[in-house]
Short mmCIF file of C-alpha atoms and ligand atoms in Angstrom, two decimals:
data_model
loop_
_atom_site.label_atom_id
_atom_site.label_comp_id
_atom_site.label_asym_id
_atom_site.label_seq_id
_atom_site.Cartn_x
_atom_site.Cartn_y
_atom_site.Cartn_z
CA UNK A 1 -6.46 5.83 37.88
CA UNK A 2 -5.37 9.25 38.38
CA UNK A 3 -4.68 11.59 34.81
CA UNK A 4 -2.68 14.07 36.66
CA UNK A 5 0.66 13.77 35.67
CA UNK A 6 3.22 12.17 38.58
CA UNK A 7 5.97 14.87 38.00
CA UNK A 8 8.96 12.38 38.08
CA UNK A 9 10.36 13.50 34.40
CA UNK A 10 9.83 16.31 31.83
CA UNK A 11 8.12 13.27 29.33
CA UNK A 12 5.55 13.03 31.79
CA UNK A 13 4.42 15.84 33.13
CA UNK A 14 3.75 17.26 29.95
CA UNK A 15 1.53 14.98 28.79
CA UNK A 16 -1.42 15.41 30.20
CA UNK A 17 -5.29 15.22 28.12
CA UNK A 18 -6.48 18.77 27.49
CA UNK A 19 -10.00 16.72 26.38
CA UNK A 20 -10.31 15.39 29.96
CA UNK A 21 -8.56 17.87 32.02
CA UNK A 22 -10.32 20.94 30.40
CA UNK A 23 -13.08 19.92 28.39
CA UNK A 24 -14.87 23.32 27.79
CA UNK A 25 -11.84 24.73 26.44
CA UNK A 26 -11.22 26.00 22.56
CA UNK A 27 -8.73 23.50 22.35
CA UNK A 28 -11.05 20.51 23.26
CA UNK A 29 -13.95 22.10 21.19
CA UNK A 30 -11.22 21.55 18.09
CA UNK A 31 -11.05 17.79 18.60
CA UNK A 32 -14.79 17.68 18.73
CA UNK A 33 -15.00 19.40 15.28
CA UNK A 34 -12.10 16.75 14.21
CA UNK A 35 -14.32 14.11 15.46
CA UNK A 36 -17.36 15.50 13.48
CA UNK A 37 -15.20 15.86 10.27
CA UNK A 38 -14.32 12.50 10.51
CA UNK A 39 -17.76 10.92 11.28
CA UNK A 40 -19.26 13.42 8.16
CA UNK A 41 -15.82 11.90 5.76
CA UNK A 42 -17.10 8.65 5.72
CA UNK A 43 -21.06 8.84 6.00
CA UNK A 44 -22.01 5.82 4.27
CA UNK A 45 -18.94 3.73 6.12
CA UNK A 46 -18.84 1.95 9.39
CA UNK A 47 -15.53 3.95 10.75
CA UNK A 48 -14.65 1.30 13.69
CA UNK A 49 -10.90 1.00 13.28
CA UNK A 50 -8.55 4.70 12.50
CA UNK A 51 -4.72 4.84 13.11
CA UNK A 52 -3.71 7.87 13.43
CA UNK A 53 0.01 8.64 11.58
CA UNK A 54 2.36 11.38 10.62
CA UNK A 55 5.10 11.81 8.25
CA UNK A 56 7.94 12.23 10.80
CA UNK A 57 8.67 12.56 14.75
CA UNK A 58 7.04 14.22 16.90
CA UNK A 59 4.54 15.60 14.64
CA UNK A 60 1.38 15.73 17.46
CA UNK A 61 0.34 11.81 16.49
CA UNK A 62 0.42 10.51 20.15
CA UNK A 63 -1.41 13.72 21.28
CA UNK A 64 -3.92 13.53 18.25
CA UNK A 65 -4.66 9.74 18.55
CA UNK A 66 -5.53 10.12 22.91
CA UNK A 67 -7.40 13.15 22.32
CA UNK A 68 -9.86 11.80 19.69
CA UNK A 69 -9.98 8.98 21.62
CA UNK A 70 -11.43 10.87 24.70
CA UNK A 71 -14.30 13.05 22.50
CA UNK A 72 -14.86 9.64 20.97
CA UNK A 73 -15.60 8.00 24.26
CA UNK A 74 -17.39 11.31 25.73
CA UNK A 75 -19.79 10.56 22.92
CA UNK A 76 -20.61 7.44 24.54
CA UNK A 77 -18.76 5.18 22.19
CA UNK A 78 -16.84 2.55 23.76
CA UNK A 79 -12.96 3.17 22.82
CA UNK A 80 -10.01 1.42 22.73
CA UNK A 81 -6.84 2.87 22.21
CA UNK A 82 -3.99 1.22 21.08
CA UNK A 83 -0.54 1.77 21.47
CA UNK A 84 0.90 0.25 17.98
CA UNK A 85 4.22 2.88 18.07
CA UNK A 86 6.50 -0.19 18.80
CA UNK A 87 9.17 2.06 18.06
CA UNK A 88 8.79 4.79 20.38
CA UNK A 89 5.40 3.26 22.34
CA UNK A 90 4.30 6.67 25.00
CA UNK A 91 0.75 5.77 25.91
CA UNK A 92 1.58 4.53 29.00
CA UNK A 93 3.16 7.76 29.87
CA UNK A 94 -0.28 9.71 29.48
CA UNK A 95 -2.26 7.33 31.28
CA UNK A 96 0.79 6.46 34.40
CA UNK A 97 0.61 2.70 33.48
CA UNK A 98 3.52 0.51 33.53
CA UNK A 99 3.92 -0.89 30.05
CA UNK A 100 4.72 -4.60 30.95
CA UNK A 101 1.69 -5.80 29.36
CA UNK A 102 0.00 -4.82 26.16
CA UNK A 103 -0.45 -5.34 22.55
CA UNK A 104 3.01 -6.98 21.99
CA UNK A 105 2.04 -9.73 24.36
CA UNK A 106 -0.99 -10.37 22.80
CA UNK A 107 0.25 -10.70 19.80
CA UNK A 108 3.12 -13.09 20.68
CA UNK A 109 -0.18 -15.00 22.84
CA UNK A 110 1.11 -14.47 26.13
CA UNK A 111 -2.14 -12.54 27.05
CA UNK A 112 -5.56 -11.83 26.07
CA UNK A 113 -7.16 -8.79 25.55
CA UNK A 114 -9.14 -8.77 28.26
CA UNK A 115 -6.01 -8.86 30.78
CA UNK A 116 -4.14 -6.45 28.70
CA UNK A 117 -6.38 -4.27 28.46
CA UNK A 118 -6.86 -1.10 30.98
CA UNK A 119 -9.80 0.69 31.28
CA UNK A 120 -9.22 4.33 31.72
CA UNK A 121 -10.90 6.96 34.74
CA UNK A 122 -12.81 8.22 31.77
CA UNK A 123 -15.93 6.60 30.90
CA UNK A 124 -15.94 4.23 27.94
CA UNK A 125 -12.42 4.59 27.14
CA UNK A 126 -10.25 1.69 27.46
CA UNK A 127 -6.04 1.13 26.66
CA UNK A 128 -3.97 -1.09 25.37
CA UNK A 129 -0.21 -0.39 25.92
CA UNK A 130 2.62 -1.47 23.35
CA UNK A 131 4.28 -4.12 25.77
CA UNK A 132 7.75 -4.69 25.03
CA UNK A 133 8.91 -3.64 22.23
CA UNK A 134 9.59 -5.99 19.55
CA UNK A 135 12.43 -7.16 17.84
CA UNK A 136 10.10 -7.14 14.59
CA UNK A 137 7.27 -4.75 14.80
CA UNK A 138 6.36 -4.67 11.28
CA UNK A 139 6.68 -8.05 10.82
CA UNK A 140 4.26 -8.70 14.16
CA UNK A 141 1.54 -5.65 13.83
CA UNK A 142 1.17 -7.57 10.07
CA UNK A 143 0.59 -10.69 11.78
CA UNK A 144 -2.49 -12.58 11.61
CA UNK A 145 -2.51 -12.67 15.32
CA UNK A 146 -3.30 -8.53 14.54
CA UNK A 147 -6.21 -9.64 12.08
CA UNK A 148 -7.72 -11.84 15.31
CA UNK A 149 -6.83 -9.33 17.92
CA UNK A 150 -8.25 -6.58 15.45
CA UNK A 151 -11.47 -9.07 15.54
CA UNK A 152 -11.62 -9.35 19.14
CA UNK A 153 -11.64 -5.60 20.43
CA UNK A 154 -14.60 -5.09 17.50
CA UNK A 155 -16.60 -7.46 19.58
CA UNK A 156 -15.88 -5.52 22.31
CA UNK A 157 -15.79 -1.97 21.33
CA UNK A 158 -17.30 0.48 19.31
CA UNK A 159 -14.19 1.89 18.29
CA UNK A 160 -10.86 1.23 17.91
CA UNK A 161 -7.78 4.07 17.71
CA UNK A 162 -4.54 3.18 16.59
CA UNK A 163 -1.24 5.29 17.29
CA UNK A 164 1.27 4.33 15.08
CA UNK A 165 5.39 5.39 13.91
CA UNK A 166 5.81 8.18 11.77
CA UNK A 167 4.92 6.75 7.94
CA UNK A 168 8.09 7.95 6.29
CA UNK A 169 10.62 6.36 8.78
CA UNK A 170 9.12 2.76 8.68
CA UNK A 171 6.60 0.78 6.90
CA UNK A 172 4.78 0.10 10.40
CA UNK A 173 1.92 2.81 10.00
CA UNK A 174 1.46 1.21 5.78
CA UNK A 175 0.70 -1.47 7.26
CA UNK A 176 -1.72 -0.55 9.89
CA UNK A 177 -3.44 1.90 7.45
CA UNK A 178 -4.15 -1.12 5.16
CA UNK A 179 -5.55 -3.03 7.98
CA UNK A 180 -7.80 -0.19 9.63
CA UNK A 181 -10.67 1.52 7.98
CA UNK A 182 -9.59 4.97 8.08
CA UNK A 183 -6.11 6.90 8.53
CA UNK A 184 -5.81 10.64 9.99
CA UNK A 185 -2.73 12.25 8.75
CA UNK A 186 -1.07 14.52 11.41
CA UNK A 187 0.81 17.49 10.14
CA UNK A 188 2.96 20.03 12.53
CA UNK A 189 2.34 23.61 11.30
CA UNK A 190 5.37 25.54 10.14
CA UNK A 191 7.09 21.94 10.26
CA UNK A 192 6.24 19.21 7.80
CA UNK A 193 7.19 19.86 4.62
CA UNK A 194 5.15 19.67 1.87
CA UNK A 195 6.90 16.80 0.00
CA UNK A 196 6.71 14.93 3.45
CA UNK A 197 3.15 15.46 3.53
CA UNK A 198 2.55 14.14 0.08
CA UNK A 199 4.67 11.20 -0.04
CA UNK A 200 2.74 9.77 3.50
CA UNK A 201 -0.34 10.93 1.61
CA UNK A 202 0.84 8.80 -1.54
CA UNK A 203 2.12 5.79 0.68
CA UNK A 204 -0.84 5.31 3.12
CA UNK A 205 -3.22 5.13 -0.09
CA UNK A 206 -0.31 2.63 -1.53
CA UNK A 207 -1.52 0.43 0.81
CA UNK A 208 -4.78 0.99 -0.14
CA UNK A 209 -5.83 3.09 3.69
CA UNK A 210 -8.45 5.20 3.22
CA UNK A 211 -7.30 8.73 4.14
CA UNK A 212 -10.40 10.73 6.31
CA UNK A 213 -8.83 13.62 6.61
CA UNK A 214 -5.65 15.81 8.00
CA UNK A 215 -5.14 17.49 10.74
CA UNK A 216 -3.14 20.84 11.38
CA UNK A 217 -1.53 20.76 14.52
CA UNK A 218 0.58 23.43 16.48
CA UNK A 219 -0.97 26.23 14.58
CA UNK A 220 0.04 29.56 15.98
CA UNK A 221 -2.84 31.17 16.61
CA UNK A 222 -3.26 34.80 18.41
CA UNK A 223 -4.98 34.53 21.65
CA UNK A 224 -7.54 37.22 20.29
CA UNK A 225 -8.29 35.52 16.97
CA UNK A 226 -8.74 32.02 18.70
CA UNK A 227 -11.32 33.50 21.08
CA UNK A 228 -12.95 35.67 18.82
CA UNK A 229 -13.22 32.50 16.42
CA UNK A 230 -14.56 30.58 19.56
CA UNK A 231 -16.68 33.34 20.30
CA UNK A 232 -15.24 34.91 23.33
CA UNK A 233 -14.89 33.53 26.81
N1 ATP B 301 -1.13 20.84 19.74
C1 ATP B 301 -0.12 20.75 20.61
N2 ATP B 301 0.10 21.75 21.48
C2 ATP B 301 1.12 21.69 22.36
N3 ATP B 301 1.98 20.66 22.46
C3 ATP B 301 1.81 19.63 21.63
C4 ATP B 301 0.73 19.60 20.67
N4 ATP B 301 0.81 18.44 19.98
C5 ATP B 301 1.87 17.79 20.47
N5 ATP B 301 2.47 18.48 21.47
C6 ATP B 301 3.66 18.09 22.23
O1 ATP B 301 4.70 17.82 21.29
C7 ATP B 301 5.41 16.65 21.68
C8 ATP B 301 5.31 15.61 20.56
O2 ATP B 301 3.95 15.23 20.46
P1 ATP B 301 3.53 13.71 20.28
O3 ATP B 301 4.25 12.82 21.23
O4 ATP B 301 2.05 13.67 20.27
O5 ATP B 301 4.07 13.49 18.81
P2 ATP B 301 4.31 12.14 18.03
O6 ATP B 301 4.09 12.46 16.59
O7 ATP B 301 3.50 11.06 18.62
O8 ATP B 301 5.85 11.88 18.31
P3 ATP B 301 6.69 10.52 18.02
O9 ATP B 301 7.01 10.55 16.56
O10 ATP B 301 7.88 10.71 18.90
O11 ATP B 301 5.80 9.38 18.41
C9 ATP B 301 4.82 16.18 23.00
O12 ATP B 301 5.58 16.69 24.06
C10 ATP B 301 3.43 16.79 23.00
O13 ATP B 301 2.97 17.03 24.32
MG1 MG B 302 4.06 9.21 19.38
#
């Protein structure tokens, strides 16, 4: 499997995984401190399932949740990343898979994990696509089929990343936190607003999630401060 984007729409092409294509770059040295921040947050914890949220759209929670899941797998941990956005599913998009099998299908049991399941070009990270989206997503990701299939990729894996549906819009990514042991909140710089941020804040630990951390993304950042930061190069 190829990562380079087929440039047959705008979605596409864009989304490509600064991690894997350019891994020396400031950018990717970011989601390794994010990865450190998040194994430091929970110390005494086994972190093996996060879901990654937002408070609204297109916030950076797609881009956050396949990045980390890269420097997760670079680490040598065996990933799997899950597409649980049944509302606006794009993981198949980043990795140029179809989407006619995944996590949907499992959890209807017309597949297993293991044929669901893709393994990626880049070592130790696997995918699991949405499938077809759902009449009922929150009604099927709170399913006990998602406690088993939860079960099953934890025998398998050493990790387990969840993308989920913006937290304020519907009660999917509540849910998920409540069922995963850690939740990264995803705000857009110059974007979210505060309130926003607070209510997911207050609504993830509603349902009891644990909340590792936040992460700020989109920051404007001069090219001379972000090298100089980085130091140089
Ligand atoms: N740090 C970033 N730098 C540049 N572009 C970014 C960054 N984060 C996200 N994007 C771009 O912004 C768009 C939205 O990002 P993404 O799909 O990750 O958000 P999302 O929160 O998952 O959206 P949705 O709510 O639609 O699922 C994408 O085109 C993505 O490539
Ligand atoms: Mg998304």
């Amino acid at each position: 499997m190829v990562l380079k984007a087929k440039k047959t729409n705008k979605q596409n092409s864009k989304r490509s995984l600064i991690t894997h294509s350019d891994s020396r770059s400031p950018i990717s040295e970011q989601y390794r401190t994010i990865r450190t921040n998040i194994q430091y947050s929970a110390v005494d914890e086994d972190l093996r399932t996060i879901m990654v949220t937002s408070a609204g759209p297109g916030e950076g929670k797609s881009t956050t949740a396949a990045n980390l899941a890269v420097v997760f797998a670079q680490q040598g941990k065996r990933v799997l990343l899950i597409d649980a956005d049944l509302r606006k599913p794009t993981m198949h998009y980043t990795f140029h898979q179809n989407n006619h099998k995944g996590l949907t299908n499992i959890l209807t049991k017309q597949a297993n994990l293991k044929d669901a399941s893709v393994e990626t070009d880049i070592e130790n990270l696997s995918i699991l696509t949405s499938g077809p989206i759902p009449p009922n997503p929150a009604e099927i990701l709170g399913s006990q089929s998602m406690d088993g299939m939860i079960e099953e990729a934890l025998s398998e894996y050493d990790l387990v990343i969840f993308d989920t549906p913006p937290v304020l819009a519907v009660t999917d990514a509540q849910i998920l936190a409540n069922k995963c042991d850690g939740a990264i909140l995803v705000v857009k710089s110059e974007n979210t607003e505060v309130e926003a941020s607070l209510k997911s804040k207050e609504l993830l630990l509603n349902a009891k999630g644990k909340l590792l951390g936040v992460v700020l993304n989109q920051k404007k950042v001069k090219d001379n401060q972000y090298y100089y930061y980085y130091g140089g190069k």
